[in-house]
Coordinates of N, CA and C in Angstrom, one line a residue:
X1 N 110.9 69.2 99.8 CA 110.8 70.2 98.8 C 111.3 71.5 99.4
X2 N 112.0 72.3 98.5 CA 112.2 73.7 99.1 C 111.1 74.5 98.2
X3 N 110.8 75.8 98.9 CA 109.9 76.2 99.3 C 110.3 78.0 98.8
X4 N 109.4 78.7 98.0 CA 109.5 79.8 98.1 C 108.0 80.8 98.2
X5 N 108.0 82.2 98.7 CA 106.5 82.4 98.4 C 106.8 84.0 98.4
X6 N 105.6 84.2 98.1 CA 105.6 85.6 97.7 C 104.2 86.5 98.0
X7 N 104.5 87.9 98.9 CA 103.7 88.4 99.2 C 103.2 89.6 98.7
X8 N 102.4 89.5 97.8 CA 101.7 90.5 97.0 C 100.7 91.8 97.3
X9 N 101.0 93.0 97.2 CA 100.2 94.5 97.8 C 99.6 94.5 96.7
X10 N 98.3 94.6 97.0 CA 96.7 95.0 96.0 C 96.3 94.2 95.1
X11 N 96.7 93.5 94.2 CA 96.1 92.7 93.4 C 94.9 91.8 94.4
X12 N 93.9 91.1 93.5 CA 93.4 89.9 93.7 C 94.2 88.9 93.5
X13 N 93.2 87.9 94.1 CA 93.8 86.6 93.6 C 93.7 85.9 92.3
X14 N 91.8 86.6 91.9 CA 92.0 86.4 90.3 C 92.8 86.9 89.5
X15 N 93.4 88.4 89.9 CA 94.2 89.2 88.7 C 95.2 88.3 89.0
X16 N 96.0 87.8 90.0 CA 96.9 86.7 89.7 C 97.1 86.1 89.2
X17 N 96.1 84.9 89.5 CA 95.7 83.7 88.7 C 95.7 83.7 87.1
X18 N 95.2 85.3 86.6 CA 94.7 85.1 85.1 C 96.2 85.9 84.5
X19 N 97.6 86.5 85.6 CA 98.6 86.5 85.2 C 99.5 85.6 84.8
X20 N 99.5 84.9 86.0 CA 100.3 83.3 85.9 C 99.6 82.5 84.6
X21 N 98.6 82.2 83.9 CA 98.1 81.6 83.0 C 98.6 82.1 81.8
X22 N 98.3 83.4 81.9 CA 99.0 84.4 80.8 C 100.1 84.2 80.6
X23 N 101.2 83.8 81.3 CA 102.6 84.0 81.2 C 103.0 82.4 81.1
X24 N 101.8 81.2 81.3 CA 102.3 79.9 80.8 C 102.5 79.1 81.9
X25 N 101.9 79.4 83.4 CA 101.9 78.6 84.3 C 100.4 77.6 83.9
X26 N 100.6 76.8 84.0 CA 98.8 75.4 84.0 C 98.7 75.4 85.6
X27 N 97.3 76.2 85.2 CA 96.1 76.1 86.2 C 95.7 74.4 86.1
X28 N 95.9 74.0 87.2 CA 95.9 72.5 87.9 C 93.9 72.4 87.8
X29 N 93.4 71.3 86.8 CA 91.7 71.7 86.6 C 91.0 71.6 88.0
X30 N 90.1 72.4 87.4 CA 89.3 72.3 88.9 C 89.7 72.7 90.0
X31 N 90.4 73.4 90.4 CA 91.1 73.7 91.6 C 91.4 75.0 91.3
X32 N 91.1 76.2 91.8 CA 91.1 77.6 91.6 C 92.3 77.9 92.6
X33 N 93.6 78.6 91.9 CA 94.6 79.1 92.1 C 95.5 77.9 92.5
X34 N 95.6 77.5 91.7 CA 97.0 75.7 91.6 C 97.7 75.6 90.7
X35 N 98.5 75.8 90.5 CA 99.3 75.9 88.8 C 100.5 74.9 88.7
X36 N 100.8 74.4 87.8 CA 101.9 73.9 88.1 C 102.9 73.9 86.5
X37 N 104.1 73.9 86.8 CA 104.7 74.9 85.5 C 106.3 73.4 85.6
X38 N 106.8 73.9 84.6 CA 106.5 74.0 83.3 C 105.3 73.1 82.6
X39 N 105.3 72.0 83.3 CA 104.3 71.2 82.7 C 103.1 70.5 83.3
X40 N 102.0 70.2 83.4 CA 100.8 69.6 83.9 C 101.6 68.2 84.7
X41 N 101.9 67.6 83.6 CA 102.5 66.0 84.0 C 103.9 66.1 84.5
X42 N 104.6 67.0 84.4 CA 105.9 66.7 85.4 C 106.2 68.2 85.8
X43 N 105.4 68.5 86.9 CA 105.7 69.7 86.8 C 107.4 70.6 87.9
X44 N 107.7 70.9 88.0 CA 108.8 71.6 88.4 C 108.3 72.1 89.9
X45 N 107.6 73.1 89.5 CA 107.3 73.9 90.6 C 105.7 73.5 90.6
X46 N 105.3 73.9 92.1 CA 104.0 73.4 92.6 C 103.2 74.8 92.8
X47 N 102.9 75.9 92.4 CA 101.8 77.2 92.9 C 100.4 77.2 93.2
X48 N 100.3 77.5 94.3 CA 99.3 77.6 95.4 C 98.9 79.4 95.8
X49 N 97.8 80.0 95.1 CA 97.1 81.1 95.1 C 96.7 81.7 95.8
X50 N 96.6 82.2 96.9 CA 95.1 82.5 97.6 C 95.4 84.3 98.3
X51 N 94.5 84.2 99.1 CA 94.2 85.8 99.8 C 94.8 85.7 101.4
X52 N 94.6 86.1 102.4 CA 95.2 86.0 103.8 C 94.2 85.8 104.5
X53 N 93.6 85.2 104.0 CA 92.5 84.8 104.9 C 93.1 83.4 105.6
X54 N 93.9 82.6 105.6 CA 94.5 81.5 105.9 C 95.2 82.2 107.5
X55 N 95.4 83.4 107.6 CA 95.9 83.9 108.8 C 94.9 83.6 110.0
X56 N 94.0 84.0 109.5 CA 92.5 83.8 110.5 C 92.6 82.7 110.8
X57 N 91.9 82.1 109.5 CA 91.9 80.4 109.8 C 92.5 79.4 110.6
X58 N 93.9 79.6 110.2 CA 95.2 78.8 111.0 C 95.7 79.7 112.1
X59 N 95.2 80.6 112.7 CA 95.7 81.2 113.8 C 97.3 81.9 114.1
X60 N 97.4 82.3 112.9 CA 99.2 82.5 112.5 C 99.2 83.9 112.5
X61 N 98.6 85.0 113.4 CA 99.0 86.2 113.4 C 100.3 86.6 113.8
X62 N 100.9 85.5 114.6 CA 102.7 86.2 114.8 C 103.2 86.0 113.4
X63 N 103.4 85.1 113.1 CA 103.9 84.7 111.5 C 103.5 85.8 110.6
X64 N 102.1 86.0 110.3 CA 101.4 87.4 109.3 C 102.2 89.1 110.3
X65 N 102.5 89.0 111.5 CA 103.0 90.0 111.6 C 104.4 90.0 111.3
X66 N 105.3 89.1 111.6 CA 106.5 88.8 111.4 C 106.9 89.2 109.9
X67 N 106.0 88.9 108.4 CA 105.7 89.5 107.3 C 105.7 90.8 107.2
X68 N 104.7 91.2 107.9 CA 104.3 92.6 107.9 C 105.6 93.4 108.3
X69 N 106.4 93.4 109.4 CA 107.1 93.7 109.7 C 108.6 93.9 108.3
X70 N 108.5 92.7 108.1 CA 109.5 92.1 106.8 C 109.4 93.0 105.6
X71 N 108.4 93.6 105.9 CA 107.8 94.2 104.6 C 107.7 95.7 104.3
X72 N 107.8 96.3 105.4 CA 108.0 98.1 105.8 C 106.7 97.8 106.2
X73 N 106.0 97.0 107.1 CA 104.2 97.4 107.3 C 103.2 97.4 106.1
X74 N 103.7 97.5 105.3 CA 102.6 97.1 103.8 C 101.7 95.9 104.4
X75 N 100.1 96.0 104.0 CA 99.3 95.1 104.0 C 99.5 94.1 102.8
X76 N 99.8 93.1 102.9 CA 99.6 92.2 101.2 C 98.3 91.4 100.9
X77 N 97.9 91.5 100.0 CA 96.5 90.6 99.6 C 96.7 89.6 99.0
X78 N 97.7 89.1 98.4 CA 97.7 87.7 97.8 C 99.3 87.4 98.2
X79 N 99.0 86.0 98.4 CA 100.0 84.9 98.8 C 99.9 83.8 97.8
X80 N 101.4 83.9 97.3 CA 101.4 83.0 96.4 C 102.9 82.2 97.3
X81 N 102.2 80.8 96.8 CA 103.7 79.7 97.9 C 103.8 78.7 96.5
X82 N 105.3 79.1 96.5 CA 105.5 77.6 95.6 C 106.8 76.7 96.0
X83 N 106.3 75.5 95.7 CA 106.9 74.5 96.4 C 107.6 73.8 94.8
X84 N 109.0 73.6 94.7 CA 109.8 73.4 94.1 C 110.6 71.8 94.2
X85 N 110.5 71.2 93.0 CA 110.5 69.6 93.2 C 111.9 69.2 93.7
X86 N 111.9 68.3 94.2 CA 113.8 67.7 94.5 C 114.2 67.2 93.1
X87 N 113.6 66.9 91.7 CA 113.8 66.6 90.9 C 114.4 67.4 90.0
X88 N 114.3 68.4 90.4 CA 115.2 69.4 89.6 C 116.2 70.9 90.2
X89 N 117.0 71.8 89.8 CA 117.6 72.3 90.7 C 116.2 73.6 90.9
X90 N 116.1 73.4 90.0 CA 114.9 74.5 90.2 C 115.3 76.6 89.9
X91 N 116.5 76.6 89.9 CA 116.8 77.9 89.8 C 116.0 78.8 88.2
X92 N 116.4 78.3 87.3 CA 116.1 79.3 86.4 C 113.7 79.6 86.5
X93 N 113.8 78.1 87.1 CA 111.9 78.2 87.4 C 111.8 79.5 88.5
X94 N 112.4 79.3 89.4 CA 111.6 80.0 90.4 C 112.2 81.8 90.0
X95 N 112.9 82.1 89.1 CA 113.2 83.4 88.5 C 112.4 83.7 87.5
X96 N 111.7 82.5 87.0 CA 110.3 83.0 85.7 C 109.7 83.7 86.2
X97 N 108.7 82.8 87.3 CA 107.6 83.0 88.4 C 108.3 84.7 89.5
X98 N 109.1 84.7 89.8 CA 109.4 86.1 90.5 C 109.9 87.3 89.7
X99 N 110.3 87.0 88.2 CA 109.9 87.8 87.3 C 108.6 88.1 86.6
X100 N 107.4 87.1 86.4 CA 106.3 87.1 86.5 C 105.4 88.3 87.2
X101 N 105.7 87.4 88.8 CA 105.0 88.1 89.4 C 105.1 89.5 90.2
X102 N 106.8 89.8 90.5 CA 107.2 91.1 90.5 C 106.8 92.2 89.5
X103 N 107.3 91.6 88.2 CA 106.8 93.0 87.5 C 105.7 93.4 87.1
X104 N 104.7 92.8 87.6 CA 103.0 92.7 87.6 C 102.8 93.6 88.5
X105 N 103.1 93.1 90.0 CA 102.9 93.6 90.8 C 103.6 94.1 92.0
X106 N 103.3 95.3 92.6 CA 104.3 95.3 94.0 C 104.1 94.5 95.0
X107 N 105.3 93.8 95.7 CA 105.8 92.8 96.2 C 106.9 92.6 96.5
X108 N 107.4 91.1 97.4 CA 108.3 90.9 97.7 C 108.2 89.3 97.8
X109 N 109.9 88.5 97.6 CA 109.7 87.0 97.6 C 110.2 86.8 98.7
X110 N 110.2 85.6 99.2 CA 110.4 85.3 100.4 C 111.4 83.4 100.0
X111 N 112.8 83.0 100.5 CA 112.2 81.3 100.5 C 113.0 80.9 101.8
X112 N 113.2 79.4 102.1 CA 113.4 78.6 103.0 C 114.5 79.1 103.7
X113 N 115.1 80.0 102.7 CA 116.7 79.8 103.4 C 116.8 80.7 104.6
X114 N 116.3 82.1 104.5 CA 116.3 83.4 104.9 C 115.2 84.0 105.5
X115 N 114.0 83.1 105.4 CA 112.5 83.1 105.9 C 112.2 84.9 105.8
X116 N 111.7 85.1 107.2 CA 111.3 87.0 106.9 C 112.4 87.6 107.5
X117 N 114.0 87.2 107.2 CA 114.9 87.9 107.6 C 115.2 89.2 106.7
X118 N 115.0 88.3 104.8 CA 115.2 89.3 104.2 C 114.0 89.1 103.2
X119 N 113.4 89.8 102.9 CA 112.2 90.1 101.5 C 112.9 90.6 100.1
X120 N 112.9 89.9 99.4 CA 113.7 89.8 98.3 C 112.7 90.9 97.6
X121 N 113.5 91.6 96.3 CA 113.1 92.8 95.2 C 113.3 92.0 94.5
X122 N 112.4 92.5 93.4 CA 113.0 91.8 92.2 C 114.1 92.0 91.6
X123 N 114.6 93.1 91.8 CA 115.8 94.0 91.2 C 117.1 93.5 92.0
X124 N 116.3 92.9 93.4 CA 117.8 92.3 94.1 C 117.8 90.7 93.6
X125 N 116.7 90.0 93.2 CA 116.9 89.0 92.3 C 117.8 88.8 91.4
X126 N 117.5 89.9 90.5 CA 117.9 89.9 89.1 C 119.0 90.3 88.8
X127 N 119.7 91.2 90.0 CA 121.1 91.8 90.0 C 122.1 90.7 90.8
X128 N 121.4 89.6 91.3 CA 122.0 88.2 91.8 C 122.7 89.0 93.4
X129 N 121.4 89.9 94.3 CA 122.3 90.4 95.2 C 122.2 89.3 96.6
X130 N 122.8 89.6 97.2 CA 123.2 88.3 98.7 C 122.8 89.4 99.8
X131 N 122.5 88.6 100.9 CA 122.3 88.6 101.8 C 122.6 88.1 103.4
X132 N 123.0 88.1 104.2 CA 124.3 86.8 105.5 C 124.4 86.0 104.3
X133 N 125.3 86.3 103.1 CA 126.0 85.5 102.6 C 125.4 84.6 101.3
X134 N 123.9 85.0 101.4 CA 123.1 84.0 100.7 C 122.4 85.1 99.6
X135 N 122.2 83.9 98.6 CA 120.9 84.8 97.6 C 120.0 84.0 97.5
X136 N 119.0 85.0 96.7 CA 117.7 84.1 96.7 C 117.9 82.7 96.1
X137 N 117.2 82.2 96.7 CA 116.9 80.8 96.4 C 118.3 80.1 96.5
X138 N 119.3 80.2 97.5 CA 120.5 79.7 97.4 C 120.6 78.4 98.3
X139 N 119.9 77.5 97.6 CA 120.3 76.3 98.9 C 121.4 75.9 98.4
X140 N 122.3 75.8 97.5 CA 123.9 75.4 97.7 C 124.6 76.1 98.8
X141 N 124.4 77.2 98.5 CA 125.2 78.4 99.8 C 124.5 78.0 101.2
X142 N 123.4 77.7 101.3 CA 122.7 77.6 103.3 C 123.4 75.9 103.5
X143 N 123.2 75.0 102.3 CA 124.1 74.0 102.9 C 125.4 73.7 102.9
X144 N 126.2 74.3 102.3 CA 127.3 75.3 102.4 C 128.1 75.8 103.7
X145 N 126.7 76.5 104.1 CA 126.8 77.8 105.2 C 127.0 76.5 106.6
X146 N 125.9 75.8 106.5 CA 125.2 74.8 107.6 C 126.4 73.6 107.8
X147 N 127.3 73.9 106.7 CA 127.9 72.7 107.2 C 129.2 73.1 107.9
X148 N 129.4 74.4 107.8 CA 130.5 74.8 108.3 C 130.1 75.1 110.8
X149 N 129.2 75.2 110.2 CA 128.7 74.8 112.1 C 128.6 74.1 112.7

């Protein structure tokens, strides 16, 4: 699966949760902050909700700083990770969800290709801007890029 996520300054995780719902992601039952979009039964993308408390837990303070840094120092309070199926290319999904959740809130996206080299805007999403060569969510271009090494 490729992989994107997104680190969110001030909201909760419920004001999230009850934005993603609002805007047509399915809350996965029983499982508080799991969504899966477009559809319950074949879904596209995989969303997983939560707060930073998973830094504690899993002992990943280089990683949460390495963010932090990524970020101008902003603290973020909700982490949202979505995991995007091989079954599909996935591009116009994961621009719902980071137009979703950008214009809700301040933030930045993050995916596989570029990790916390670059923290994506929404506005550098939407204006299709690049970065070493890549844009968001560009795995044609990183395999592309990878094969020329």
């Amino acid at each position: 699966m490729r992989s994107i996520w997104f680190s969110l300054i001030d909201p909760s995780v419920a004001e999230v949760c009850a934005t993603l719902e609002s805007a047509g992601f399915h809350p996965f039952p029983e499982i508080v902050g799991v969504f899966r979009y477009p559809h319950l039964d074949q879904p596209g993308l995989f969303i997983q909700c939560e707060d930073y408390q998973w830094v504690e837990r899993l002992d990943l303070h280089e990683e949460y700083d390495e963010l932090v840094l990524a970020i101008g120092g902003a603290k973020p309070s909700v982490y949202v990770l979505v995991d995007v199926s091989q079954h599909i290319p996935g591009d116009s999904e994961v621009r719902d969800i980071a137009r979703c959740l950008l214009q809700s809130y301040s933030g930045y996206a993050f995916d596989d290709f570029l990790s916390y080299s670059h923290a994506w805007t929404l506005q550098e999403i939407e204006e299709n801007a690049s970065f070493n060569g890549l844009y968001f969510f560009d795995y044609e271009g990183h395999y592309r890029l990878s094969r020329q090494t």
